[in-house]
mmCIF file of C-alpha atoms and ligand atoms in Angstrom:
data_model
loop_
_atom_site.group_PDB
_atom_site.id
_atom_site.type_symbol
_atom_site.label_atom_id
_atom_site.label_comp_id
_atom_site.label_asym_id
_atom_site.label_seq_id
_atom_site.Cartn_x
_atom_site.Cartn_y
_atom_site.Cartn_z
ATOM 1 C CA MET X 1 -0.009 0.092 -0.061
ATOM 2 C CA LEU X 2 1.598 3.282 -0.885
ATOM 3 C CA LEU X 3 -0.555 5.330 1.219
ATOM 4 C CA ALA X 4 -2.848 4.470 4.171
ATOM 5 C CA VAL X 5 -4.769 7.365 5.915
ATOM 6 C CA ARG X 6 -6.568 6.129 9.183
ATOM 7 C CA ASP X 7 -8.889 8.375 11.285
ATOM 8 C CA LEU X 8 -7.299 11.534 10.103
ATOM 9 C CA THR X 9 -8.942 14.553 11.934
ATOM 10 C CA VAL X 10 -7.886 18.020 11.404
ATOM 11 C CA ALA X 11 -9.005 20.454 13.755
ATOM 12 C CA LEU X 12 -8.715 24.334 13.491
ATOM 13 C CA PRO X 13 -9.298 26.947 15.762
ATOM 14 C CA ILE X 14 -12.449 28.774 15.080
ATOM 15 C CA GLY X 15 -14.330 31.200 17.345
ATOM 16 C CA GLY X 16 -11.970 30.519 20.376
ATOM 17 C CA ARG X 17 -12.293 26.624 20.119
ATOM 18 C CA LEU X 18 -10.959 23.763 18.079
ATOM 19 C CA VAL X 19 -13.631 22.564 15.458
ATOM 20 C CA PRO X 20 -12.827 19.349 13.483
ATOM 21 C CA ILE X 21 -12.772 20.444 9.914
ATOM 22 C CA VAL X 22 -12.373 16.801 8.785
ATOM 23 C CA GLU X 23 -13.080 13.838 11.106
ATOM 24 C CA SER X 24 -11.939 10.474 11.099
ATOM 25 C CA VAL X 25 -11.072 10.311 7.654
ATOM 26 C CA SER X 26 -9.665 6.983 6.356
ATOM 27 C CA PHE X 27 -8.564 5.577 2.876
ATOM 28 C CA THR X 28 -5.780 3.809 1.217
ATOM 29 C CA LEU X 29 -4.197 4.386 -2.183
ATOM 30 C CA GLY X 30 -2.341 1.621 -3.902
ATOM 31 C CA ALA X 31 0.482 1.560 -6.371
ATOM 32 C CA ARG X 32 -0.587 3.248 -9.802
ATOM 33 C CA GLU X 33 -3.963 3.821 -8.553
ATOM 34 C CA ILE X 34 -6.066 6.955 -9.051
ATOM 35 C CA LEU X 35 -8.349 7.673 -6.183
ATOM 36 C CA GLY X 36 -11.196 10.259 -6.445
ATOM 37 C CA ILE X 37 -12.159 12.530 -3.507
ATOM 38 C CA VAL X 38 -15.485 14.299 -4.306
ATOM 39 C CA GLY X 39 -17.643 16.400 -2.458
ATOM 40 C CA GLU X 40 -19.474 19.619 -2.495
ATOM 41 C CA SER X 41 -17.546 22.934 -1.792
ATOM 42 C CA GLY X 42 -16.399 22.975 1.962
ATOM 43 C CA SER X 43 -16.729 19.225 2.508
ATOM 44 C CA GLY X 44 -12.772 19.119 3.456
ATOM 45 C CA LYS X 45 -11.272 17.805 0.136
ATOM 46 C CA SER X 46 -8.385 20.352 0.247
ATOM 47 C CA VAL X 47 -7.909 20.222 4.041
ATOM 48 C CA THR X 48 -7.581 16.313 3.541
ATOM 49 C CA SER X 49 -5.032 16.609 1.008
ATOM 50 C CA LEU X 50 -3.036 19.679 2.574
ATOM 51 C CA ALA X 51 -2.813 17.252 5.774
ATOM 52 C CA VAL X 52 -1.406 14.348 3.856
ATOM 53 C CA MET X 53 1.150 16.922 2.304
ATOM 54 C CA GLY X 54 2.027 18.272 5.847
ATOM 55 C CA LEU X 55 0.684 21.635 4.743
ATOM 56 C CA ILE X 56 -1.821 22.555 7.350
ATOM 57 C CA ASP X 57 -0.177 25.710 8.635
ATOM 58 C CA VAL X 58 -2.719 27.549 10.636
ATOM 59 C CA PRO X 59 -1.507 28.430 14.059
ATOM 60 C CA GLY X 60 -3.240 26.253 16.665
ATOM 61 C CA ALA X 61 -4.288 23.746 14.236
ATOM 62 C CA ARG X 62 -4.179 20.104 15.379
ATOM 63 C CA VAL X 63 -3.679 17.046 13.145
ATOM 64 C CA SER X 64 -4.181 13.688 14.491
ATOM 65 C CA GLY X 65 -4.783 9.992 13.349
ATOM 66 C CA SER X 66 -2.309 8.308 10.897
ATOM 67 C CA VAL X 67 -0.864 8.956 7.263
ATOM 68 C CA ARG X 68 1.294 6.262 6.549
ATOM 69 C CA PHE X 69 3.167 6.744 3.333
ATOM 70 C CA ARG X 70 5.357 3.857 1.883
ATOM 71 C CA GLY X 71 5.083 2.490 5.538
ATOM 72 C CA ARG X 72 6.517 5.413 7.351
ATOM 73 C CA GLU X 73 4.118 7.472 9.673
ATOM 74 C CA LEU X 74 3.841 11.131 8.540
ATOM 75 C CA VAL X 75 1.846 12.491 11.037
ATOM 76 C CA GLY X 76 4.068 14.548 13.411
ATOM 77 C CA LEU X 77 6.850 14.331 10.878
ATOM 78 C CA ALA X 78 9.151 17.050 11.454
ATOM 79 C CA PRO X 79 8.661 20.331 8.942
ATOM 80 C CA ARG X 80 12.411 19.400 7.298
ATOM 81 C CA ALA X 81 11.676 15.992 6.782
ATOM 82 C CA TYR X 82 8.306 16.745 5.222
ATOM 83 C CA ARG X 83 9.818 19.335 3.023
ATOM 84 C CA ALA X 84 12.405 16.847 1.584
ATOM 85 C CA LEU X 85 9.469 14.403 0.973
ATOM 86 C CA ARG X 86 7.432 17.007 -0.864
ATOM 87 C CA GLY X 87 8.745 17.390 -4.481
ATOM 88 C CA ARG X 88 10.717 14.364 -4.287
ATOM 89 C CA GLU X 89 8.263 11.837 -3.193
ATOM 90 C CA ILE X 90 4.933 13.634 -3.057
ATOM 91 C CA ALA X 91 3.863 16.314 -5.601
ATOM 92 C CA MET X 92 0.834 18.431 -5.703
ATOM 93 C CA ILE X 93 -0.762 20.250 -8.484
ATOM 94 C CA PHE X 94 -3.540 23.011 -8.056
ATOM 95 C CA GLN X 95 -6.346 24.315 -9.765
ATOM 96 C CA ASP X 96 -4.627 27.511 -10.352
ATOM 97 C CA PRO X 97 -1.002 26.892 -12.215
ATOM 98 C CA MET X 98 -0.261 30.604 -11.417
ATOM 99 C CA THR X 99 0.156 29.738 -7.514
ATOM 100 C CA ALA X 100 2.736 27.088 -8.628
ATOM 101 C CA PHE X 101 5.062 29.392 -10.816
ATOM 102 C CA THR X 102 6.437 32.832 -9.977
ATOM 103 C CA PRO X 103 5.633 35.480 -12.792
ATOM 104 C CA VAL X 104 9.361 36.414 -12.831
ATOM 105 C CA TYR X 105 11.130 33.668 -14.410
ATOM 106 C CA THR X 106 10.338 31.237 -17.383
ATOM 107 C CA VAL X 107 9.001 28.081 -16.755
ATOM 108 C CA GLY X 108 11.665 26.186 -18.065
ATOM 109 C CA ARG X 109 14.007 27.719 -15.462
ATOM 110 C CA GLN X 110 11.618 27.235 -12.705
ATOM 111 C CA ILE X 111 11.191 23.268 -13.664
ATOM 112 C CA ASP X 112 15.224 23.298 -14.143
ATOM 113 C CA GLU X 113 15.522 24.591 -10.440
ATOM 114 C CA GLN X 114 13.046 22.048 -9.083
ATOM 115 C CA ILE X 115 14.977 19.254 -10.738
ATOM 116 C CA ARG X 116 18.283 20.843 -9.313
ATOM 117 C CA ALA X 117 17.020 21.080 -6.163
ATOM 118 C CA HIS X 118 16.584 17.309 -5.825
ATOM 119 C CA GLN X 119 19.245 16.034 -7.930
ATOM 120 C CA LYS X 120 22.841 16.994 -8.707
ATOM 121 C CA ILE X 121 22.928 17.587 -12.365
ATOM 122 C CA SER X 122 24.509 20.221 -14.616
ATOM 123 C CA ARG X 123 22.157 23.078 -16.146
ATOM 124 C CA THR X 124 22.505 21.620 -19.552
ATOM 125 C CA ASP X 125 21.098 18.327 -18.284
ATOM 126 C CA ALA X 126 18.346 19.727 -16.303
ATOM 127 C CA ARG X 127 17.124 21.701 -19.275
ATOM 128 C CA ALA X 128 16.980 18.667 -21.225
ATOM 129 C CA ARG X 129 15.192 16.695 -18.724
ATOM 130 C CA THR X 130 12.676 19.771 -18.653
ATOM 131 C CA VAL X 131 12.053 19.877 -22.140
ATOM 132 C CA ARG X 132 11.721 16.017 -22.323
ATOM 133 C CA LEU X 133 9.162 16.371 -19.343
ATOM 134 C CA LEU X 134 7.146 19.345 -21.208
ATOM 135 C CA GLY X 135 7.137 16.913 -24.488
ATOM 136 C CA ASP X 136 5.742 14.017 -22.410
ATOM 137 C CA MET X 137 2.963 16.374 -21.267
ATOM 138 C CA GLY X 138 1.946 17.085 -24.799
ATOM 139 C CA VAL X 139 3.477 20.484 -24.953
ATOM 140 C CA PRO X 140 3.913 21.305 -28.518
ATOM 141 C CA ASP X 141 7.538 23.036 -29.446
ATOM 142 C CA PRO X 142 8.718 22.549 -25.847
ATOM 143 C CA GLU X 143 12.039 24.260 -26.212
ATOM 144 C CA ARG X 144 10.347 27.278 -27.000
ATOM 145 C CA VAL X 145 7.652 26.895 -24.301
ATOM 146 C CA ALA X 146 10.476 26.261 -21.733
ATOM 147 C CA GLY X 147 11.904 29.801 -22.840
ATOM 148 C CA ARG X 148 8.498 31.572 -21.931
ATOM 149 C CA HIS X 149 7.039 33.090 -18.800
ATOM 150 C CA PRO X 150 3.811 31.678 -17.360
ATOM 151 C CA HIS X 151 1.709 34.594 -18.137
ATOM 152 C CA GLN X 152 2.607 34.068 -21.645
ATOM 153 C CA LEU X 153 1.267 30.676 -21.881
ATOM 154 C CA SER X 154 -2.466 29.578 -22.360
ATOM 155 C CA GLY X 155 -4.157 28.195 -19.300
ATOM 156 C CA GLY X 156 -3.896 24.520 -20.808
ATOM 157 C CA LEU X 157 -0.198 25.045 -21.457
ATOM 158 C CA ARG X 158 0.529 26.314 -17.960
ATOM 159 C CA GLN X 159 -1.350 23.255 -16.315
ATOM 160 C CA ARG X 160 0.760 21.079 -18.489
ATOM 161 C CA ALA X 161 3.937 22.797 -17.500
ATOM 162 C CA MET X 162 2.807 22.644 -13.939
ATOM 163 C CA ILE X 163 2.129 18.862 -14.023
ATOM 164 C CA ALA X 164 5.857 18.643 -15.722
ATOM 165 C CA MET X 165 7.104 20.485 -12.733
ATOM 166 C CA ALA X 166 5.201 18.309 -10.470
ATOM 167 C CA LEU X 167 6.623 15.149 -12.237
ATOM 168 C CA SER X 168 10.267 16.515 -12.460
ATOM 169 C CA CYS X 169 11.245 14.366 -9.645
ATOM 170 C CA ASN X 170 9.356 11.177 -10.361
ATOM 171 C CA PRO X 171 6.993 11.306 -7.502
ATOM 172 C CA ALA X 172 5.437 8.126 -6.341
ATOM 173 C CA LEU X 173 2.330 10.116 -5.319
ATOM 174 C CA LEU X 174 0.699 13.176 -7.211
ATOM 175 C CA ILE X 175 -2.163 14.955 -5.490
ATOM 176 C CA ALA X 176 -4.130 17.023 -7.870
ATOM 177 C CA ASP X 177 -6.756 19.546 -6.252
ATOM 178 C CA GLU X 178 -9.137 20.557 -9.042
ATOM 179 C CA PRO X 179 -6.521 20.326 -11.633
ATOM 180 C CA THR X 180 -9.174 20.955 -14.683
ATOM 181 C CA THR X 181 -11.735 23.246 -13.019
ATOM 182 C CA ALA X 182 -10.498 26.528 -14.567
ATOM 183 C CA LEU X 183 -9.909 24.648 -18.064
ATOM 184 C CA ASP X 184 -12.436 24.395 -21.223
ATOM 185 C CA VAL X 185 -13.790 21.068 -21.570
ATOM 186 C CA THR X 186 -11.534 19.888 -24.571
ATOM 187 C CA VAL X 187 -8.334 20.723 -22.503
ATOM 188 C CA GLN X 188 -9.833 19.365 -19.405
ATOM 189 C CA ALA X 189 -10.264 15.920 -21.307
ATOM 190 C CA GLN X 190 -6.796 16.096 -22.275
ATOM 191 C CA ILE X 191 -5.246 16.721 -18.932
ATOM 192 C CA LEU X 192 -7.303 13.802 -17.381
ATOM 193 C CA ASP X 193 -5.967 11.760 -20.098
ATOM 194 C CA LEU X 194 -2.534 12.705 -19.131
ATOM 195 C CA LEU X 195 -3.099 11.827 -15.442
ATOM 196 C CA ARG X 196 -4.357 8.494 -16.441
ATOM 197 C CA GLY X 197 -1.314 8.141 -18.624
ATOM 198 C CA LEU X 198 0.898 8.915 -15.561
ATOM 199 C CA ARG X 199 0.689 5.544 -14.064
ATOM 200 C CA ARG X 200 1.721 3.984 -17.110
ATOM 201 C CA GLU X 201 4.696 6.049 -17.886
ATOM 202 C CA TYR X 202 5.783 7.392 -14.460
ATOM 203 C CA GLY X 203 4.359 4.610 -12.062
ATOM 204 C CA SER X 204 2.582 7.523 -10.018
ATOM 205 C CA SER X 205 -0.365 7.067 -7.991
ATOM 206 C CA VAL X 206 -3.018 10.018 -7.999
ATOM 207 C CA LEU X 207 -5.252 11.534 -5.511
ATOM 208 C CA LEU X 208 -7.435 13.605 -7.696
ATOM 209 C CA ILE X 209 -9.709 16.110 -5.876
ATOM 210 C CA THR X 210 -12.801 17.239 -7.680
ATOM 211 C CA HIS X 211 -16.445 18.277 -7.231
ATOM 212 C CA ASP X 212 -17.352 16.862 -10.452
ATOM 213 C CA MET X 213 -18.657 13.181 -10.485
ATOM 214 C CA GLY X 214 -18.148 13.015 -14.242
ATOM 215 C CA VAL X 215 -14.300 13.342 -13.895
ATOM 216 C CA VAL X 216 -14.455 11.003 -11.427
ATOM 217 C CA ALA X 217 -16.316 8.434 -13.604
ATOM 218 C CA GLU X 218 -13.653 8.894 -16.274
ATOM 219 C CA THR X 219 -10.634 8.739 -14.463
ATOM 220 C CA CYS X 220 -10.905 7.337 -10.967
ATOM 221 C CA ASP X 221 -10.317 3.615 -9.762
ATOM 222 C CA ARG X 222 -11.890 4.156 -6.485
ATOM 223 C CA THR X 223 -13.760 7.024 -4.986
ATOM 224 C CA LEU X 224 -14.028 8.780 -1.514
ATOM 225 C CA VAL X 225 -17.047 10.881 -1.141
ATOM 226 C CA LEU X 226 -16.612 13.258 1.610
ATOM 227 C CA TYR X 227 -19.543 15.284 3.362
ATOM 228 C CA SER X 228 -19.123 17.970 5.828
ATOM 229 C CA GLY X 229 -15.603 16.696 6.746
ATOM 230 C CA LEU X 230 -16.837 13.180 7.245
ATOM 231 C CA VAL X 231 -16.644 9.873 4.978
ATOM 232 C CA ALA X 232 -19.970 9.549 3.489
ATOM 233 C CA GLU X 233 -19.195 6.527 1.191
ATOM 234 C CA ARG X 234 -15.858 4.935 -0.431
ATOM 235 C CA GLY X 235 -15.482 2.074 -2.989
ATOM 236 C CA PRO X 236 -14.715 1.041 -6.071
ATOM 237 C CA THR X 237 -15.861 3.948 -8.732
ATOM 238 C CA GLY X 238 -17.818 1.498 -10.925
ATOM 239 C CA ALA X 239 -19.730 -0.245 -7.982
ATOM 240 C CA LEU X 240 -20.394 3.177 -6.482
ATOM 241 C CA PHE X 241 -21.818 4.486 -9.517
ATOM 242 C CA ALA X 242 -23.805 1.642 -10.307
ATOM 243 C CA GLN X 243 -25.333 1.203 -6.963
ATOM 244 C CA PRO X 244 -24.587 4.344 -4.756
ATOM 245 C CA GLY X 245 -25.236 3.473 -1.009
ATOM 246 C CA HIS X 246 -25.518 6.663 0.550
ATOM 247 C CA PRO X 247 -28.208 9.186 -0.390
ATOM 248 C CA TYR X 248 -25.529 12.114 -0.761
ATOM 249 C CA THR X 249 -23.633 9.844 -3.306
ATOM 250 C CA ALA X 250 -26.805 9.110 -5.424
ATOM 251 C CA ALA X 251 -27.705 12.765 -5.224
ATOM 252 C CA LEU X 252 -24.248 13.622 -6.526
ATOM 253 C CA LEU X 253 -24.868 11.251 -9.279
ATOM 254 C CA ASP X 254 -27.890 12.982 -10.202
ATOM 255 C CA SER X 255 -25.889 16.269 -10.752
ATOM 256 C CA ILE X 256 -23.646 14.940 -13.564
ATOM 257 C CA PRO X 257 -24.073 17.310 -16.161
ATOM 258 C CA PRO X 258 -24.186 15.671 -19.964
ATOM 259 C CA LEU X 259 -21.019 13.960 -21.044
ATOM 260 C CA HIS X 260 -20.643 16.599 -23.799
ATOM 261 C CA GLY X 261 -21.291 20.265 -23.276
ATOM 262 C CA PRO X 262 -20.155 22.562 -20.476
ATOM 263 C CA ARG X 263 -19.889 21.375 -16.908
ATOM 264 C CA PRO X 264 -21.143 23.494 -14.266
ATOM 265 C CA ALA X 265 -18.473 25.081 -11.684
ATOM 266 C CA ARG X 266 -20.745 24.089 -8.704
ATOM 267 C CA LEU X 267 -23.079 21.213 -8.131
ATOM 268 C CA PRO X 268 -26.337 22.314 -9.048
ATOM 269 C CA SER X 269 -29.057 20.020 -8.127
ATOM 270 C CA ILE X 270 -29.099 19.161 -4.234
ATOM 271 C CA PRO X 271 -31.345 21.676 -2.522
ATOM 272 C CA GLY X 272 -29.771 23.189 0.790
ATOM 273 C CA SER X 273 -26.144 23.113 1.621
ATOM 274 C CA PRO X 274 -23.891 21.488 3.965
ATOM 275 C CA PRO X 275 -23.553 22.604 7.596
ATOM 276 C CA ALA X 276 -20.320 24.712 8.409
ATOM 277 C CA PRO X 277 -17.735 22.712 10.523
ATOM 278 C CA ALA X 278 -18.662 24.489 13.649
ATOM 279 C CA GLU X 279 -22.288 23.712 13.238
ATOM 280 C CA ARG X 280 -22.128 20.238 12.441
ATOM 281 C CA PRO X 281 -25.040 18.012 14.084
ATOM 282 C CA ALA X 282 -24.217 15.290 16.257
ATOM 283 C CA GLY X 283 -25.937 12.852 14.019
ATOM 284 C CA CYS X 284 -25.796 12.310 10.399
ATOM 285 C CA PRO X 285 -24.620 15.819 8.799
ATOM 286 C CA PHE X 286 -26.577 15.135 5.707
ATOM 287 C CA ALA X 287 -29.869 14.210 7.453
ATOM 288 C CA PRO X 288 -31.209 17.885 7.092
ATOM 289 C CA ARG X 289 -31.175 17.379 3.234
ATOM 290 C CA CYS X 290 -32.005 13.783 2.893
ATOM 291 C CA VAL X 291 -35.416 12.424 2.024
ATOM 292 C CA TYR X 292 -34.965 9.173 3.921
ATOM 293 C CA VAL X 293 -34.298 10.951 7.130
ATOM 294 C CA GLN X 294 -35.529 8.964 10.229
ATOM 295 C CA ASP X 295 -35.162 9.014 13.913
ATOM 296 C CA SER X 296 -32.294 6.975 13.892
ATOM 297 C CA CYS X 297 -30.050 9.606 11.988
ATOM 298 C CA ALA X 298 -29.896 11.544 15.266
ATOM 299 C CA VAL X 299 -27.020 9.383 15.925
ATOM 300 C CA ARG X 300 -23.755 9.561 13.587
ATOM 301 C CA PRO X 301 -23.805 6.409 11.422
ATOM 302 C CA PRO X 302 -20.819 4.470 11.416
ATOM 303 C CA LEU X 303 -19.152 3.349 8.078
ATOM 304 C CA VAL X 304 -20.688 -0.046 7.292
ATOM 305 C CA ALA X 305 -19.754 -2.548 4.366
ATOM 306 C CA CYS X 306 -22.657 -2.380 1.656
ATOM 307 C CA GLY X 307 -21.810 -4.288 -1.540
ATOM 308 C CA GLU X 308 -18.329 -3.355 -2.545
ATOM 309 C CA GLN X 309 -18.568 0.035 -0.803
ATOM 310 C CA ASP X 310 -18.308 1.196 2.893
ATOM 311 C CA VAL X 311 -21.111 3.745 3.539
ATOM 312 C CA ALA X 312 -22.188 5.906 6.562
ATOM 313 C CA CYS X 313 -25.958 5.554 6.566
ATOM 314 C CA VAL X 314 -28.490 3.724 8.717
ATOM 315 C CA LEU X 315 -30.472 2.420 5.718
ATOM 316 C CA PRO X 316 -27.495 -0.044 4.430
ATOM 317 C CA ALA X 317 -26.620 -0.374 8.215
ATOM 318 C CA GLU X 318 -30.345 -1.680 8.428
ATOM 319 C CA GLY X 319 -29.886 -3.905 5.508
ATOM 320 C CA ARG X 320 -32.085 -1.704 3.291
ATOM 321 C CA PRO X 321 -30.146 -0.386 0.403
ATOM 322 C CA LEU X 322 -31.442 2.610 -1.279
ATOM 323 C CA PRO X 323 -34.438 1.927 -3.789
ATOM 324 C CA PRO X 324 -33.340 2.463 -7.306
ATOM 325 C CA ARG X 325 -35.790 5.366 -7.964
ATOM 326 C CA PHE X 326 -34.391 7.478 -5.085
ATOM 327 C CA VAL X 327 -32.846 9.749 -7.244
ATOM 328 C CA SER X 328 -35.753 11.355 -8.910
ATOM 329 C CA GLU X 329 -37.485 11.217 -5.356
ATOM 330 C CA MET X 330 -34.847 13.225 -4.008
ATOM 331 C CA ARG X 331 -35.463 16.115 -6.733
ATOM 332 C CA ALA X 332 -39.214 15.790 -6.155
HETATM 333 N N1 LIG M 401 -7.743 28.074 7.649
HETATM 334 C C1 LIG M 401 -8.994 28.024 7.769
HETATM 335 N N2 LIG M 401 -9.558 28.532 9.206
HETATM 336 C C2 LIG M 401 -10.966 28.037 9.085
HETATM 337 N N3 LIG M 401 -11.633 27.479 8.504
HETATM 338 C C3 LIG M 401 -11.067 26.633 7.245
HETATM 339 C C4 LIG M 401 -9.696 26.953 7.011
HETATM 340 N N4 LIG M 401 -9.515 26.198 5.766
HETATM 341 C C5 LIG M 401 -10.573 25.720 5.577
HETATM 342 N N5 LIG M 401 -11.494 25.911 6.517
HETATM 343 C C6 LIG M 401 -13.025 25.281 6.296
HETATM 344 O O1 LIG M 401 -13.016 24.040 6.282
HETATM 345 C C7 LIG M 401 -13.989 23.644 5.532
HETATM 346 C C8 LIG M 401 -13.146 22.751 4.553
HETATM 347 O O2 LIG M 401 -12.568 23.502 3.611
HETATM 348 P P1 LIG M 401 -11.946 22.785 2.199
HETATM 349 O O3 LIG M 401 -10.940 23.849 1.553
HETATM 350 O O4 LIG M 401 -11.202 21.566 2.608
HETATM 351 O O5 LIG M 401 -12.994 22.431 1.382
HETATM 352 P P2 LIG M 401 -13.263 21.929 -0.092
HETATM 353 O O6 LIG M 401 -13.748 20.536 -0.225
HETATM 354 O O7 LIG M 401 -11.796 21.695 -0.839
HETATM 355 O O8 LIG M 401 -13.833 22.870 -0.890
HETATM 356 P P3 LIG M 401 -14.004 23.623 -2.430
HETATM 357 O O9 LIG M 401 -14.586 22.561 -3.451
HETATM 358 O O10 LIG M 401 -14.505 24.700 -2.296
HETATM 359 O O11 LIG M 401 -12.414 23.578 -2.662
HETATM 360 C C9 LIG M 401 -14.681 24.586 5.025
HETATM 361 O O12 LIG M 401 -15.728 24.993 5.770
HETATM 362 C C10 LIG M 401 -13.612 25.749 5.281
HETATM 363 O O13 LIG M 401 -14.410 27.041 5.425
HETATM 364 MG MG1 LIG M 402 -10.697 22.823 -2.219
#
């Protein structure tokens, strides 16, 4: 197992008390696997991935539980050791490539320096590797692009350059936080293709964060659904799409836009919104929006096995899977 996250809890100081933003999140990621983390805005996707990267830098924050990477415990790791790990074994790409590059230098120079920070090689060799990486990422005329400043490139090219930079040290784990949201549909599809190709050519595993179930369906082997900082459901993508165990997963599936045509930036179709972490109810956090709510939802449901998935809902726990028609009922 490349990555095993167990009972990860991240608490941040809000209004004078420590509020768990994500709570008891557990998942695993195997070699060459792509795991999707999905959920509405504010569900804790970014906080989860930042915790894995050791990048929660809010004063007074508390990270607990276990993050084992290649058998090594990362929770509590010294900042220096974490820094050495990032960029060498774990790399991250973001929604906005402008946050990864400084505007002052050419992208080639920035990738060269990233390579040279982790490897003792000459400038010439580093540049050759940069150009090859850019070419591998589908950048046309990579030599010329390497000589450009970030703002001189299109959004799609910048995204490819950022992935090239992230891959420059052959990381075993790539964390991609909404890497395609800012891009048009055609470029999105190309970048997702690229991510799928990575495991073949670079042997990387990918943690892919998205609010878009369509992206998950096309790209991820397994899926983790977060709701209000808690795991609602996790399992193989195929099974989870065929027979969602959690009403929230089913509602997300219902919100998938058509395969062709523009994708909305936010999930449109579930009425209401998730509770803020400080206002999360003691029971199931989805209960206020769920058509299946019942008295027993006042107690937080544990994750239970349901088909090939694990689901935090009393219905499967009581041996009652969701009726197939439920999605339209949710809408009614
Ligand atoms: N530094 C912080 N201080 C206080 N609260 C925070 C902080 N960072 C995040 N949060 C809160 O934590 C919750 C989870 O945030 P997170 O950014 O992980 O959500 P997300 O799932 O990535 O959402 P999005 O889809 O909008 O990127 C949100 O309610 C957010 O307001
Ligand atoms: Mg986020």
